[in-house]
Amino acid sequence: MQNKYILFFDEITMKDLPSVGGKNASLGEMINQLKQESINVPMGFALTAFSYWAFIEHNNLKNKIEFLLERRKNKKTSLKVTGKAIRKLILRGKFPKEIEDEIKKAYLKLSKIYNLKNVDVAIRSSATAEDLPTASFAGQLESFLNVKTFRNVLKKCIHCYASLFTDRAIIYREEKGFEHLKVALSVGIQKMIRSDLAGSGVIFTLDTESGFRNVIQITAAFGLGENVVQGIVNPDEYITFKPLLLDESKIPILQKKLGKKEKKMIYMPNGTRNILTTLKEKNSFVLTNEEILRLSRWALLIEKLYQKPMDIEWAKDGLSNQLFIVQARPETVQALKTKEHYSSYKIPCPGKIITTGLAIGEAISHAKAQIIKSIKDIDKFIDGSILVTTTTSPDWVPIMKKASGIITDLGGRTSHAAIVSRELSVPAIVGTSNATTKIKNGQKITISCAEGEEGRVYDGLIEFEKEEIDLKKLPKIKTEIMINIASPEGAFHWWHLPIKGIGLARMEFIINNIIKVHPMALFHFDKIKSAKTKQTISKLTKGYLDKKDYFIDNLSRSLAKIAASVYPNPTIVRLSDFKTNEYFNLIGGDEFEFKEENPMLGFRGASRYYNKRYIDGFKLECLAIKKARELLGLDNIVIMVPFCRTIQEADKVLKVLSDNSLKRGEKNLEIYVMAEIPSNIILAKEFSKRFDGFSIGSNDLTQLILGIDRDSKELSEIFDENNEAIKISIESLIKDAHAMNTKVGICGQAPSDKLDFAKFLVEKGIDTISLNPDSVIKVINYLSKIEKNS
């Protein structure tokens, strides 16, 4: 080591971690190893651990600190008194002249590198035990932004030293088993990026809630990054798909979610402050598609360098419009979990929803709510309560550990509340915007993070089920198991399961819950008569010059996200199968639908796709699927045609698909048909000539063979898929389809609920069984016994 007190980042590698800490070692490693990849990392220098120990020795602090810590250990003084006394000692200290001169020399050199008289720098603490795979030290130590002049740099470096003995840092070290006087502090002095004039945020190289490794998560807000890290704003969220990132012909952005971005942190003379964002900023994405992909590709390279999932901070310079990586550390929660074990939670009977936000974790908890808005009141917290607050900071950690759940008004997936709750394995819902006003102090509530990305707060103590699953003990079976998925938000939750794809992705859920607008109302927006409907649609489609693009973007990304969860295994997407009454209830639907006496047997499924009443709406479905497969790159999407009554209708639908550049066999496109009408069974060989596979819809098939309204309570006792007529039909379908080399699966409810029906399907040679996700383990265990005995 050339200089034991100060090292510039380009002199540092991960081998220097004991002397410069995780943050600085990582910055040096990236600068040295990723130069050829054109990843921008701001230059700076580090005060090594030698500088810290020299400072402690120069000011005769070691014995004094030991004495104060010993008094606390013997319960002669409190944590608060001890921490304050140690910090006061350190803040009175001064650097030895030799080190002070070297800091001055390094600061002037950095200023010269950036052609500035007094370069603006960020000063960050980097503990020598920090950012190890087993400890994150998230937010435990101090950082200072926009520091200028040599004297201010000296002052803030000493403040960093003092932060090693904040109350929260003392507790954290004790809990993690680090000895106080064996943990030194390195300080990183790094050129500030003018993200106050642009934006900044955080990147994780996995899904932070499920641990799914094939995606990259990016959060973004305007201004300096502190607001995102501390959870003071609800940021934009972007998700990209790793396996396709290096294919320049694809744009694998699976999600773009607009955040409220209420504030932004900007420069002040030798400091920072928060101001409100403008309406335009609130309604604009921080990053362009090109920037999202560039950051994602950088993150992929950084993860490859470290060979582990990473937690990365980025910033965009508003002067040069360049992107920069300003920090990188190992992800310390999901990376340490094994995919062989996980817990599955379920609420059989959900109740009244009070508020919603971003789900952190995948657990459920219930208890009394305790609203605490100020750090001054944390001593009042009752152990086991659900903490409800505006936002959290490191000072809140002592009570966060005692909470059975956490709910915040502000913050995103990379906020302090989110990071700490993951590490503590405490379910949290962040970014609700209104929890502290909607929830009453002492109210009994249930917090659910087990229903996808949206976390829900229910009124009352709702019963829930928890299942501990050990995937290593699951038997291997011959029958291929797939799952049925409706919501893209929940798709990543099930990546651990030993499945061969998605047997049914329901387009209706996406249209109803995410898009919300009738496709024809978007295609023919100018023909809508109701001013109120036009206003509602305009609000929903804000930012889209062409309303059709709103539908195409949202549907394509939602389908791609579902398909990404099982890639490269197939995802069978059923084209829209609303009935007229369900289409009518969509926004604008009343102007494009008509009343039917029996919608279940009326204008639904295949009959809509070539009919002038809906063909333009169907075109949007086709464009969305084409975009998901070809531009986003998820070509494992398989199309499935529902409720196709006749061979002639099949030909018409296939022609419309082909006219919209979705031709069977081109670009590896497969097209399936639902087997849910007796004609599909009777004419199975003819349908086989036109489709690559069948998927049995057991509900409709039972309804139409037995002549029973599946929703009839009076007839529910005789609505049974185990009826011989149903079984004979399915056996006939499998036999005829296999004779034509056509695959047969089932996506209906029956095998999820009735194990004996699943047994029948296996005995008749079905190719795949698609189940509700929470039935997979049960059915696999059952079928393994059947296969052994067959």
PDB file of C-alpha atoms in Angstrom, residues 123-324:
ATOM      1  CA  ILE A 123     -18.750  12.209   2.154  1.00  0.00           C
ATOM      2  CA  ARG A 124     -19.833   8.732   3.206  1.00  0.00           C
ATOM      3  CA  SER A 125     -18.952   6.492   6.119  1.00  0.00           C
ATOM      4  CA  SER A 126     -17.694   3.012   5.274  1.00  0.00           C
ATOM      5  CA  ALA A 127     -17.210   0.701   8.273  1.00  0.00           C
ATOM      6  CA  THR A 128     -14.517  -1.920   7.853  1.00  0.00           C
ATOM      7  CA  ALA A 129     -17.093  -4.604   8.641  1.00  0.00           C
ATOM      8  CA  GLU A 130     -19.684  -2.925   6.434  1.00  0.00           C
ATOM      9  CA  ASP A 131     -21.447  -4.419   3.417  1.00  0.00           C
ATOM     10  CA  LEU A 132     -20.302  -7.935   4.145  1.00  0.00           C
ATOM     11  CA  PRO A 133     -22.718 -10.614   2.875  1.00  0.00           C
ATOM     12  CA  THR A 134     -24.117 -11.119   6.396  1.00  0.00           C
ATOM     13  CA  ALA A 135     -24.511  -7.479   7.463  1.00  0.00           C
ATOM     14  CA  SER A 136     -25.883  -4.484   5.596  1.00  0.00           C
ATOM     15  CA  PHE A 137     -25.321  -1.667   8.157  1.00  0.00           C
ATOM     16  CA  ALA A 138     -28.206  -0.044   6.203  1.00  0.00           C
ATOM     17  CA  GLY A 139     -28.407   3.623   7.194  1.00  0.00           C
ATOM     18  CA  GLN A 140     -26.433   3.103  10.405  1.00  0.00           C
ATOM     19  CA  LEU A 141     -23.696   5.639   9.640  1.00  0.00           C
ATOM     20  CA  GLU A 142     -23.729   9.231   8.439  1.00  0.00           C
ATOM     21  CA  SER A 143     -23.339  10.646   4.949  1.00  0.00           C
ATOM     22  CA  PHE A 144     -23.049  14.287   3.882  1.00  0.00           C
ATOM     23  CA  LEU A 145     -23.847  15.700   0.445  1.00  0.00           C
ATOM     24  CA  ASN A 146     -22.616  18.767  -1.451  1.00  0.00           C
ATOM     25  CA  VAL A 147     -19.649  19.475   0.776  1.00  0.00           C
ATOM     26  CA  LYS A 148     -17.198  22.097  -0.529  1.00  0.00           C
ATOM     27  CA  THR A 149     -13.819  23.444   0.671  1.00  0.00           C
ATOM     28  CA  PHE A 150     -11.071  21.550   2.432  1.00  0.00           C
ATOM     29  CA  ARG A 151     -12.089  22.776   5.933  1.00  0.00           C
ATOM     30  CA  ASN A 152     -15.654  21.511   5.515  1.00  0.00           C
ATOM     31  CA  VAL A 153     -14.349  18.174   4.281  1.00  0.00           C
ATOM     32  CA  LEU A 154     -12.234  17.815   7.445  1.00  0.00           C
ATOM     33  CA  LYS A 155     -15.204  18.714   9.637  1.00  0.00           C
ATOM     34  CA  LYS A 156     -17.571  16.213   7.970  1.00  0.00           C
ATOM     35  CA  CYS A 157     -14.983  13.415   8.109  1.00  0.00           C
ATOM     36  CA  ILE A 158     -14.875  13.795  11.895  1.00  0.00           C
ATOM     37  CA  HIS A 159     -18.688  13.789  11.971  1.00  0.00           C
ATOM     38  CA  CYS A 160     -18.538  10.466  10.112  1.00  0.00           C
ATOM     39  CA  TYR A 161     -16.201   9.105  12.780  1.00  0.00           C
ATOM     40  CA  ALA A 162     -18.655  10.224  15.476  1.00  0.00           C
ATOM     41  CA  SER A 163     -21.525   8.447  13.695  1.00  0.00           C
ATOM     42  CA  LEU A 164     -19.811   5.138  14.442  1.00  0.00           C
ATOM     43  CA  PHE A 165     -21.193   5.636  17.964  1.00  0.00           C
ATOM     44  CA  THR A 166     -24.777   6.678  17.340  1.00  0.00           C
ATOM     45  CA  ASP A 167     -27.207   4.726  19.528  1.00  0.00           C
ATOM     46  CA  ARG A 168     -28.439   2.739  16.526  1.00  0.00           C
ATOM     47  CA  ALA A 169     -24.889   1.842  15.405  1.00  0.00           C
ATOM     48  CA  ILE A 170     -23.910   0.682  18.889  1.00  0.00           C
ATOM     49  CA  ILE A 171     -26.972  -1.585  19.113  1.00  0.00           C
ATOM     50  CA  TYR A 172     -26.475  -2.892  15.578  1.00  0.00           C
ATOM     51  CA  ARG A 173     -22.868  -3.949  16.227  1.00  0.00           C
ATOM     52  CA  GLU A 174     -23.814  -5.681  19.448  1.00  0.00           C
ATOM     53  CA  GLU A 175     -26.615  -7.621  17.758  1.00  0.00           C
ATOM     54  CA  LYS A 176     -24.379  -8.629  14.841  1.00  0.00           C
ATOM     55  CA  GLY A 177     -21.530  -9.669  17.153  1.00  0.00           C
ATOM     56  CA  PHE A 178     -19.010  -6.993  16.133  1.00  0.00           C
ATOM     57  CA  GLU A 179     -16.694  -5.667  18.864  1.00  0.00           C
ATOM     58  CA  HIS A 180     -16.954  -1.878  19.102  1.00  0.00           C
ATOM     59  CA  LEU A 181     -13.223  -1.141  19.116  1.00  0.00           C
ATOM     60  CA  LYS A 182     -12.405  -3.659  16.416  1.00  0.00           C
ATOM     61  CA  VAL A 183     -14.635  -1.928  13.847  1.00  0.00           C
ATOM     62  CA  ALA A 184     -12.853   1.036  12.292  1.00  0.00           C
ATOM     63  CA  LEU A 185     -14.270   3.649   9.964  1.00  0.00           C
ATOM     64  CA  SER A 186     -13.082   4.561   6.520  1.00  0.00           C
ATOM     65  CA  VAL A 187     -14.481   7.706   4.903  1.00  0.00           C
ATOM     66  CA  GLY A 188     -15.168   8.010   1.187  1.00  0.00           C
ATOM     67  CA  ILE A 189     -14.869  11.448  -0.411  1.00  0.00           C
ATOM     68  CA  GLN A 190     -16.454  11.233  -3.867  1.00  0.00           C
ATOM     69  CA  LYS A 191     -17.265  13.777  -6.561  1.00  0.00           C
ATOM     70  CA  MET A 192     -20.953  14.709  -6.336  1.00  0.00           C
ATOM     71  CA  ILE A 193     -23.105  14.024  -9.350  1.00  0.00           C
ATOM     72  CA  ARG A 194     -25.522  16.886 -10.081  1.00  0.00           C
ATOM     73  CA  SER A 195     -28.562  14.671  -9.761  1.00  0.00           C
ATOM     74  CA  ASP A 196     -30.310  17.587  -8.037  1.00  0.00           C
ATOM     75  CA  LEU A 197     -30.756  18.786 -11.633  1.00  0.00           C
ATOM     76  CA  ALA A 198     -31.903  15.360 -12.849  1.00  0.00           C
ATOM     77  CA  GLY A 199     -32.626  12.213 -10.839  1.00  0.00           C
ATOM     78  CA  SER A 200     -31.258   9.293  -8.878  1.00  0.00           C
ATOM     79  CA  GLY A 201     -32.263   6.059  -7.202  1.00  0.00           C
ATOM     80  CA  VAL A 202     -31.460   2.467  -6.341  1.00  0.00           C
ATOM     81  CA  ILE A 203     -31.051  -0.776  -8.314  1.00  0.00           C
ATOM     82  CA  PHE A 204     -31.438  -4.343  -7.050  1.00  0.00           C
ATOM     83  CA  THR A 205     -30.340  -7.232  -9.256  1.00  0.00           C
ATOM     84  CA  LEU A 206     -33.205  -9.457  -8.095  1.00  0.00           C
ATOM     85  CA  ASP A 207     -36.829  -9.100  -7.058  1.00  0.00           C
ATOM     86  CA  THR A 208     -36.546  -7.817  -3.502  1.00  0.00           C
ATOM     87  CA  GLU A 209     -39.739  -9.490  -2.293  1.00  0.00           C
ATOM     88  CA  SER A 210     -39.619 -12.985  -3.794  1.00  0.00           C
ATOM     89  CA  GLY A 211     -35.885 -13.321  -4.479  1.00  0.00           C
ATOM     90  CA  PHE A 212     -36.586 -14.066  -8.168  1.00  0.00           C
ATOM     91  CA  ARG A 213     -33.166 -13.742  -9.804  1.00  0.00           C
ATOM     92  CA  ASN A 214     -34.073 -13.054 -13.443  1.00  0.00           C
ATOM     93  CA  VAL A 215     -35.114  -9.424 -13.035  1.00  0.00           C
ATOM     94  CA  ILE A 216     -33.558  -6.088 -12.195  1.00  0.00           C
ATOM     95  CA  GLN A 217     -35.504  -3.557 -10.115  1.00  0.00           C
ATOM     96  CA  ILE A 218     -34.841   0.168 -10.464  1.00  0.00           C
ATOM     97  CA  THR A 219     -36.352   2.957  -8.373  1.00  0.00           C
ATOM     98  CA  ALA A 220     -36.041   6.585  -9.432  1.00  0.00           C
ATOM     99  CA  ALA A 221     -36.942  10.057  -8.178  1.00  0.00           C
ATOM    100  CA  PHE A 222     -35.983  13.590  -9.152  1.00  0.00           C
ATOM    101  CA  GLY A 223     -33.161  15.213  -7.194  1.00  0.00           C
ATOM    102  CA  LEU A 224     -30.459  13.748  -4.981  1.00  0.00           C
ATOM    103  CA  GLY A 225     -30.820  10.121  -3.962  1.00  0.00           C
ATOM    104  CA  GLU A 226     -31.231  10.553  -0.224  1.00  0.00           C
ATOM    105  CA  ASN A 227     -35.028  10.858  -0.531  1.00  0.00           C
ATOM    106  CA  VAL A 228     -35.302   7.450  -2.210  1.00  0.00           C
ATOM    107  CA  VAL A 229     -33.005   5.745   0.303  1.00  0.00           C
ATOM    108  CA  GLN A 230     -34.734   7.295   3.310  1.00  0.00           C
ATOM    109  CA  GLY A 231     -38.221   6.642   1.954  1.00  0.00           C
ATOM    110  CA  ILE A 232     -39.264  10.288   1.940  1.00  0.00           C
ATOM    111  CA  VAL A 233     -40.802   9.954  -1.542  1.00  0.00           C
ATOM    112  CA  ASN A 234     -42.737   7.317  -3.476  1.00  0.00           C
ATOM    113  CA  PRO A 235     -40.438   6.794  -6.491  1.00  0.00           C
ATOM    114  CA  ASP A 236     -40.937   5.478 -10.026  1.00  0.00           C
ATOM    115  CA  GLU A 237     -40.406   1.727 -10.303  1.00  0.00           C
ATOM    116  CA  TYR A 238     -39.010  -0.094 -13.324  1.00  0.00           C
ATOM    117  CA  ILE A 239     -38.424  -3.831 -13.810  1.00  0.00           C
ATOM    118  CA  THR A 240     -36.294  -5.322 -16.592  1.00  0.00           C
ATOM    119  CA  PHE A 241     -35.682  -8.934 -17.626  1.00  0.00           C
ATOM    120  CA  LYS A 242     -32.068 -10.097 -17.314  1.00  0.00           C
ATOM    121  CA  PRO A 243     -31.921 -12.932 -19.902  1.00  0.00           C
ATOM    122  CA  LEU A 244     -32.771 -10.527 -22.741  1.00  0.00           C
ATOM    123  CA  LEU A 245     -30.873  -7.413 -21.668  1.00  0.00           C
ATOM    124  CA  LEU A 246     -27.871  -8.053 -23.883  1.00  0.00           C
ATOM    125  CA  ASP A 247     -30.032  -8.502 -26.985  1.00  0.00           C
ATOM    126  CA  GLU A 248     -29.943  -5.032 -28.545  1.00  0.00           C
ATOM    127  CA  SER A 249     -32.987  -5.839 -30.691  1.00  0.00           C
ATOM    128  CA  LYS A 250     -35.206  -6.199 -27.597  1.00  0.00           C
ATOM    129  CA  ILE A 251     -36.567  -3.722 -25.051  1.00  0.00           C
ATOM    130  CA  PRO A 252     -37.216  -6.088 -22.106  1.00  0.00           C
ATOM    131  CA  ILE A 253     -38.842  -3.574 -19.749  1.00  0.00           C
ATOM    132  CA  LEU A 254     -41.486  -5.534 -17.853  1.00  0.00           C
ATOM    133  CA  GLN A 255     -42.821  -2.685 -15.744  1.00  0.00           C
ATOM    134  CA  LYS A 256     -42.891   1.106 -15.663  1.00  0.00           C
ATOM    135  CA  LYS A 257     -44.791   2.371 -12.643  1.00  0.00           C
ATOM    136  CA  LEU A 258     -45.123   6.126 -12.156  1.00  0.00           C
ATOM    137  CA  GLY A 259     -44.355   7.262  -8.592  1.00  0.00           C
ATOM    138  CA  LYS A 260     -45.736  10.389  -6.932  1.00  0.00           C
ATOM    139  CA  LYS A 261     -42.234  11.780  -6.272  1.00  0.00           C
ATOM    140  CA  GLU A 262     -43.590  14.398  -3.846  1.00  0.00           C
ATOM    141  CA  LYS A 263     -40.254  16.132  -3.122  1.00  0.00           C
ATOM    142  CA  LYS A 264     -36.770  16.475  -4.513  1.00  0.00           C
ATOM    143  CA  MET A 265     -33.501  17.252  -2.753  1.00  0.00           C
ATOM    144  CA  ILE A 266     -31.439  20.038  -4.316  1.00  0.00           C
ATOM    145  CA  TYR A 267     -28.175  21.891  -3.719  1.00  0.00           C
ATOM    146  CA  MET A 268     -27.881  24.713  -1.224  1.00  0.00           C
ATOM    147  CA  PRO A 269     -24.654  26.579  -0.463  1.00  0.00           C
ATOM    148  CA  ASN A 270     -22.518  23.833   1.097  1.00  0.00           C
ATOM    149  CA  GLY A 271     -25.512  21.600   1.796  1.00  0.00           C
ATOM    150  CA  THR A 272     -28.904  20.430   0.576  1.00  0.00           C
ATOM    151  CA  ARG A 273     -32.611  20.995   1.118  1.00  0.00           C
ATOM    152  CA  ASN A 274     -35.930  19.524  -0.006  1.00  0.00           C
ATOM    153  CA  ILE A 275     -38.401  21.331  -2.244  1.00  0.00           C
ATOM    154  CA  LEU A 276     -41.732  20.223  -3.698  1.00  0.00           C
ATOM    155  CA  THR A 277     -41.681  18.722  -7.179  1.00  0.00           C
ATOM    156  CA  THR A 278     -43.676  20.375  -9.950  1.00  0.00           C
ATOM    157  CA  LEU A 279     -46.868  18.867 -11.367  1.00  0.00           C
ATOM    158  CA  LYS A 280     -44.973  18.076 -14.565  1.00  0.00           C
ATOM    159  CA  GLU A 281     -42.282  16.193 -12.610  1.00  0.00           C
ATOM    160  CA  LYS A 282     -44.903  14.237 -10.654  1.00  0.00           C
ATOM    161  CA  ASN A 283     -46.491  13.126 -13.929  1.00  0.00           C
ATOM    162  CA  SER A 284     -43.224  12.337 -15.749  1.00  0.00           C
ATOM    163  CA  PHE A 285     -40.951   9.316 -15.602  1.00  0.00           C
ATOM    164  CA  VAL A 286     -37.447  10.107 -14.359  1.00  0.00           C
ATOM    165  CA  LEU A 287     -35.776   7.762 -16.856  1.00  0.00           C
ATOM    166  CA  THR A 288     -36.224   7.107 -20.551  1.00  0.00           C
ATOM    167  CA  ASN A 289     -36.409   3.534 -21.874  1.00  0.00           C
ATOM    168  CA  GLU A 290     -32.843   3.859 -23.128  1.00  0.00           C
ATOM    169  CA  GLU A 291     -31.618   4.940 -19.678  1.00  0.00           C
ATOM    170  CA  ILE A 292     -33.549   2.134 -17.938  1.00  0.00           C
ATOM    171  CA  LEU A 293     -31.853  -0.409 -20.194  1.00  0.00           C
ATOM    172  CA  ARG A 294     -28.395   1.150 -19.809  1.00  0.00           C
ATOM    173  CA  LEU A 295     -28.614   1.073 -16.012  1.00  0.00           C
ATOM    174  CA  SER A 296     -29.930  -2.490 -16.153  1.00  0.00           C
ATOM    175  CA  ARG A 297     -27.061  -3.631 -18.364  1.00  0.00           C
ATOM    176  CA  TRP A 298     -24.569  -1.946 -16.034  1.00  0.00           C
ATOM    177  CA  ALA A 299     -26.196  -3.678 -13.060  1.00  0.00           C
ATOM    178  CA  LEU A 300     -25.922  -7.004 -14.862  1.00  0.00           C
ATOM    179  CA  LEU A 301     -22.182  -6.455 -15.399  1.00  0.00           C
ATOM    180  CA  ILE A 302     -21.685  -5.412 -11.763  1.00  0.00           C
ATOM    181  CA  GLU A 303     -23.502  -8.524 -10.564  1.00  0.00           C
ATOM    182  CA  LYS A 304     -21.321 -10.629 -12.867  1.00  0.00           C
ATOM    183  CA  LEU A 305     -18.191  -8.985 -11.420  1.00  0.00           C
ATOM    184  CA  TYR A 306     -19.181  -9.755  -7.833  1.00  0.00           C
ATOM    185  CA  GLN A 307     -20.884 -13.107  -8.583  1.00  0.00           C
ATOM    186  CA  LYS A 308     -23.786 -12.287  -6.266  1.00  0.00           C
ATOM    187  CA  PRO A 309     -26.987 -10.189  -6.190  1.00  0.00           C
ATOM    188  CA  MET A 310     -26.216  -6.507  -5.705  1.00  0.00           C
ATOM    189  CA  ASP A 311     -27.738  -3.366  -4.182  1.00  0.00           C
ATOM    190  CA  ILE A 312     -26.588  -0.395  -6.293  1.00  0.00           C
ATOM    191  CA  GLU A 313     -27.103   3.374  -6.124  1.00  0.00           C
ATOM    192  CA  TRP A 314     -27.168   5.418  -9.334  1.00  0.00           C
ATOM    193  CA  ALA A 315     -27.399   9.100 -10.238  1.00  0.00           C
ATOM    194  CA  LYS A 316     -27.908  11.136 -13.383  1.00  0.00           C
ATOM    195  CA  ASP A 317     -25.941  14.355 -13.859  1.00  0.00           C
ATOM    196  CA  GLY A 318     -28.278  17.141 -14.982  1.00  0.00           C
ATOM    197  CA  LEU A 319     -25.389  19.122 -16.498  1.00  0.00           C
ATOM    198  CA  SER A 320     -23.930  16.387 -18.719  1.00  0.00           C
ATOM    199  CA  ASN A 321     -27.027  14.099 -18.885  1.00  0.00           C
ATOM    200  CA  GLN A 322     -24.706  11.191 -18.097  1.00  0.00           C
ATOM    201  CA  LEU A 323     -25.598   8.288 -15.820  1.00  0.00           C
ATOM    202  CA  PHE A 324     -23.291   7.218 -12.977  1.00  0.00           C
TER     203      PHE A 324
END
